[in-house]
Short mmCIF file of C-alpha atoms in Angstrom, two decimals:
data_model
loop_
_atom_site.label_atom_id
_atom_site.label_comp_id
_atom_site.label_asym_id
_atom_site.label_seq_id
_atom_site.Cartn_x
_atom_site.Cartn_y
_atom_site.Cartn_z
CA MET A 743 -25.17 -14.85 -26.74
CA MET A 744 -26.90 -12.64 -29.24
CA HIS A 745 -30.13 -13.85 -30.76
CA GLY A 746 -31.63 -12.03 -33.69
CA SER A 747 -32.46 -12.18 -37.34
CA THR A 748 -29.78 -13.26 -39.76
CA ASP A 749 -30.06 -10.03 -41.72
CA MET A 750 -28.81 -8.11 -38.64
CA TRP A 751 -25.69 -10.29 -38.15
CA ASN A 752 -23.43 -11.42 -40.94
CA ASN A 753 -19.93 -12.78 -41.43
CA ASP A 754 -18.50 -9.22 -41.21
CA ASN A 755 -19.59 -8.62 -37.62
CA ALA A 756 -20.24 -12.05 -36.14
CA ILE A 757 -19.80 -15.75 -36.56
CA TYR A 758 -22.55 -18.33 -36.78
CA ASP A 759 -21.99 -21.14 -34.33
CA ASP A 760 -24.20 -23.88 -32.97
CA GLY A 761 -27.35 -22.32 -34.37
CA GLU A 762 -26.79 -18.72 -33.28
CA TRP A 763 -24.83 -15.62 -34.11
CA ILE A 764 -21.98 -14.63 -31.78
CA THR A 765 -20.66 -11.10 -32.22
CA TRP A 766 -16.96 -10.18 -32.35
CA THR A 767 -17.56 -7.91 -29.37
CA GLU A 768 -18.65 -10.95 -27.32
CA ILE A 769 -15.64 -12.94 -28.56
CA ASN A 770 -13.21 -10.17 -27.82
CA SER A 771 -14.76 -9.60 -24.38
CA HIS A 772 -14.39 -13.34 -23.59
CA LEU A 773 -10.76 -13.29 -24.83
CA ALA A 774 -10.07 -10.23 -22.68
CA GLN A 775 -11.52 -12.06 -19.64
CA LEU A 776 -9.34 -15.11 -20.38
CA GLU A 777 -6.24 -12.91 -20.73
CA PHE A 778 -7.15 -11.13 -17.50
CA GLU A 779 -7.55 -14.44 -15.69
CA ALA A 780 -4.19 -15.65 -17.11
CA ARG A 781 -2.49 -12.51 -15.72
CA PHE A 782 -4.24 -12.94 -12.38
CA PRO A 783 -4.50 -16.70 -11.70
CA ASN A 784 -5.79 -16.11 -8.15
CA LEU A 785 -8.45 -13.77 -9.49
CA ASN A 786 -11.55 -13.33 -7.36
CA VAL A 787 -13.73 -12.32 -10.30
CA ASP A 788 -16.77 -11.46 -8.08
CA LEU A 789 -14.81 -8.60 -6.47
CA VAL A 790 -13.69 -6.97 -9.73
CA PRO A 791 -16.87 -4.92 -10.41
CA ILE A 792 -16.95 -3.80 -6.76
CA PHE A 793 -13.35 -2.68 -6.94
CA GLN A 794 -13.86 -0.94 -10.28
CA ASP A 795 -17.00 0.82 -9.07
CA LEU A 796 -15.34 2.00 -5.82
CA LEU A 797 -12.32 3.24 -7.74
CA ALA A 798 -14.61 5.03 -10.20
CA VAL A 799 -16.52 6.66 -7.31
CA ALA A 800 -13.26 7.81 -5.73
CA GLN A 801 -12.11 9.29 -9.02
CA ASP A 802 -15.43 10.90 -9.82
CA TYR A 803 -15.61 12.40 -6.34
CA HIS A 804 -12.08 13.79 -6.73
CA ASP A 805 -12.87 15.16 -10.20
CA LEU A 806 -16.02 16.86 -8.90
CA THR A 807 -14.75 18.24 -5.56
CA GLY A 808 -10.95 18.20 -5.64
CA SER A 809 -11.07 16.21 -2.39
CA HIS A 810 -10.48 12.51 -1.75
CA LEU A 811 -12.71 9.94 -0.11
CA GLN A 812 -11.10 7.88 2.61
CA VAL A 813 -11.42 4.60 0.69
CA TYR A 814 -7.87 3.97 -0.57
CA GLY A 815 -6.88 1.50 2.18
CA ASP A 816 -10.02 -0.53 1.37
CA LEU A 817 -9.21 -0.29 -2.35
CA GLY A 818 -5.67 -1.57 -1.68
CA GLU A 819 -6.97 -4.53 0.32
CA LEU A 820 -9.65 -5.35 -2.31
CA TYR A 821 -6.98 -5.15 -5.00
CA GLY A 822 -4.86 -7.66 -3.04
CA ALA A 823 -7.88 -10.00 -2.71
CA ILE A 824 -8.57 -9.73 -6.45
CA THR A 825 -5.10 -9.93 -7.92
CA HIS A 826 -3.29 -12.17 -5.42
CA GLY A 827 -6.09 -14.13 -3.78
CA ILE A 828 -5.41 -12.67 -0.33
CA LYS A 829 -8.09 -13.76 2.14
CA LEU A 830 -8.77 -10.57 4.07
CA HIS A 831 -9.16 -10.58 7.85
CA ARG A 832 -12.20 -8.96 9.42
CA ASN A 833 -11.91 -5.19 9.77
CA TYR A 834 -9.52 -3.96 12.45
CA ALA A 835 -7.95 -7.39 13.04
CA GLN A 836 -4.61 -7.05 14.82
CA GLY A 837 -1.33 -8.14 13.28
CA SER A 838 -1.91 -8.23 9.49
CA ASP A 839 -4.52 -7.53 6.83
CA GLY A 840 -4.99 -11.00 5.37
CA LYS A 841 -3.56 -14.40 4.54
CA LEU A 842 -2.06 -15.76 1.33
CA GLY A 843 -1.68 -19.52 1.83
CA ASN A 844 0.28 -19.79 5.07
CA HIS A 845 1.62 -16.23 4.87
CA PHE A 846 0.27 -13.27 6.78
CA VAL A 847 0.16 -10.25 4.49
CA GLU A 848 0.38 -6.58 5.38
CA VAL A 849 -1.27 -4.33 2.73
CA LYS A 850 0.01 -0.77 2.34
CA THR A 851 -1.57 1.65 -0.15
CA ILE A 852 0.10 4.64 -1.77
CA THR A 853 -2.71 7.08 -2.43
CA PRO A 854 -3.10 9.40 -5.41
CA PHE A 855 -2.73 12.51 -3.30
CA LYS A 856 0.53 11.50 -1.56
CA SER A 857 3.39 13.87 -2.27
CA ASN A 858 5.83 10.94 -2.52
CA ASP A 859 5.63 7.20 -3.20
CA THR A 860 6.81 6.17 0.24
CA ILE A 861 5.12 3.87 2.72
CA THR A 862 5.96 3.21 6.35
CA LEU A 863 5.85 -0.32 7.65
CA ASN A 864 5.37 -1.16 11.32
CA LEU A 865 7.77 -4.06 11.83
CA LYS A 866 6.05 -5.07 15.10
CA ARG A 867 3.09 -6.35 13.06
CA ASN A 868 2.89 -10.05 12.28
CA PHE A 869 3.40 -10.52 8.55
CA SER A 870 5.68 -12.50 6.28
CA LYS A 871 4.73 -10.69 3.04
CA VAL A 872 3.83 -7.06 2.27
CA LEU A 873 1.65 -6.04 -0.65
CA ILE A 874 2.23 -2.46 -1.67
CA VAL A 875 -0.55 -1.08 -3.81
CA LYS A 876 -0.05 2.17 -5.65
CA ILE A 877 -3.01 4.28 -6.92
CA ASP A 878 -1.55 7.08 -8.96
CA ALA A 879 -2.95 10.48 -9.82
CA ASP A 880 -4.67 9.06 -12.89
CA PHE A 881 -6.26 6.33 -10.70
CA GLU A 882 -4.23 3.59 -12.34
CA VAL A 883 -3.50 0.82 -9.90
CA GLN A 884 -0.53 -1.52 -9.59
CA SER A 885 1.02 -3.64 -6.84
CA ARG A 886 4.22 -5.25 -5.68
CA LEU A 887 4.24 -8.28 -3.40
CA ILE A 888 7.45 -8.55 -1.33
CA ASP A 889 8.73 -11.18 1.08
CA ARG A 890 9.50 -9.73 4.49
CA LYS A 891 12.91 -11.47 4.46
CA SER A 892 13.86 -9.46 1.36
CA LEU A 893 13.19 -6.13 3.10
CA PRO A 894 16.25 -4.10 4.12
CA LYS A 895 17.60 -5.04 7.53
CA MET A 896 17.44 -2.22 10.04
CA LYS A 897 17.20 -1.24 13.67
CA GLY A 898 13.94 0.07 15.11
CA ASP A 899 10.27 -0.79 14.59
CA THR A 900 9.51 1.22 11.46
CA LEU A 901 10.80 0.93 7.91
CA ARG A 902 10.20 3.47 5.13
CA LEU A 903 10.11 2.10 1.60
CA ASN A 904 9.99 3.98 -1.71
CA TRP A 905 8.01 2.44 -4.58
CA ALA A 906 10.85 3.07 -7.05
CA ASP A 907 13.27 1.03 -4.92
CA LEU A 908 11.05 -2.03 -4.65
CA VAL A 909 11.58 -5.27 -6.56
CA SER A 910 8.60 -7.54 -6.49
CA GLU A 911 7.99 -11.26 -6.80
CA SER A 912 5.01 -10.16 -8.85
CA ASP A 913 3.94 -6.85 -10.41
CA ASN A 914 0.28 -6.48 -11.32
CA SER A 915 -1.92 -3.69 -12.56
CA ILE A 916 -5.57 -3.07 -13.34
CA THR A 917 -6.91 0.13 -14.81
CA ARG A 918 -10.28 1.75 -14.18
CA LYS A 919 -13.03 0.49 -16.49
CA THR A 920 -13.99 3.11 -19.01
CA PRO A 921 -17.67 4.13 -19.00
#
C-alpha cells in the first residue's frame, strides 16, 4: 500500500480507503494477479518469478549471442508445475517427469530453435498424461495437456506428434514479463 501525503495522491490516480491511498496501479496489479490465478487454478505462485527470470535469461542470452542455453527442458517442467500444479520428480527420475494427482506426467518441450513443432514420445515410459510445452521464437510459452489414451494408436515404442495436430484438455499460456 502506498503511504504519502494527500497532495501527492488524489481521486484521479488513487482511491482513499481505510485511512490510506491505494493507487490504480496497485489495484490493476492485484486484478491482474486474480485473473492470472483464475486462469491457472493450480498456480504455484512462488515459481512464477523463477520461471520468468529463467525465460528472460534464455532470451537475453539468445539476443546477445545468437546461441541457446540448455534450459528449455527445465523451463517446460517449471511451466507445468506453475500452470498445472505438476509435482516434479527429482532430477533424472526414471519413468516420468512428475505427478498430477494420481497421474504420472511426461513433459516434452518444443524449443524456440526447433525447425518444426514436433516432439517424440517414448511410449516405454510410465505416464498417463503428456504435457507439451511450446516456447516459440518470440519466447512466448503455451502448453497442451493430453491424456495418453487419446494419443494415436500405433505400433512401436516411439510416437511423433506435431503441435498443430494436438487437441488439449487445457491450453495455457504465459508471456515473458516485460522489463
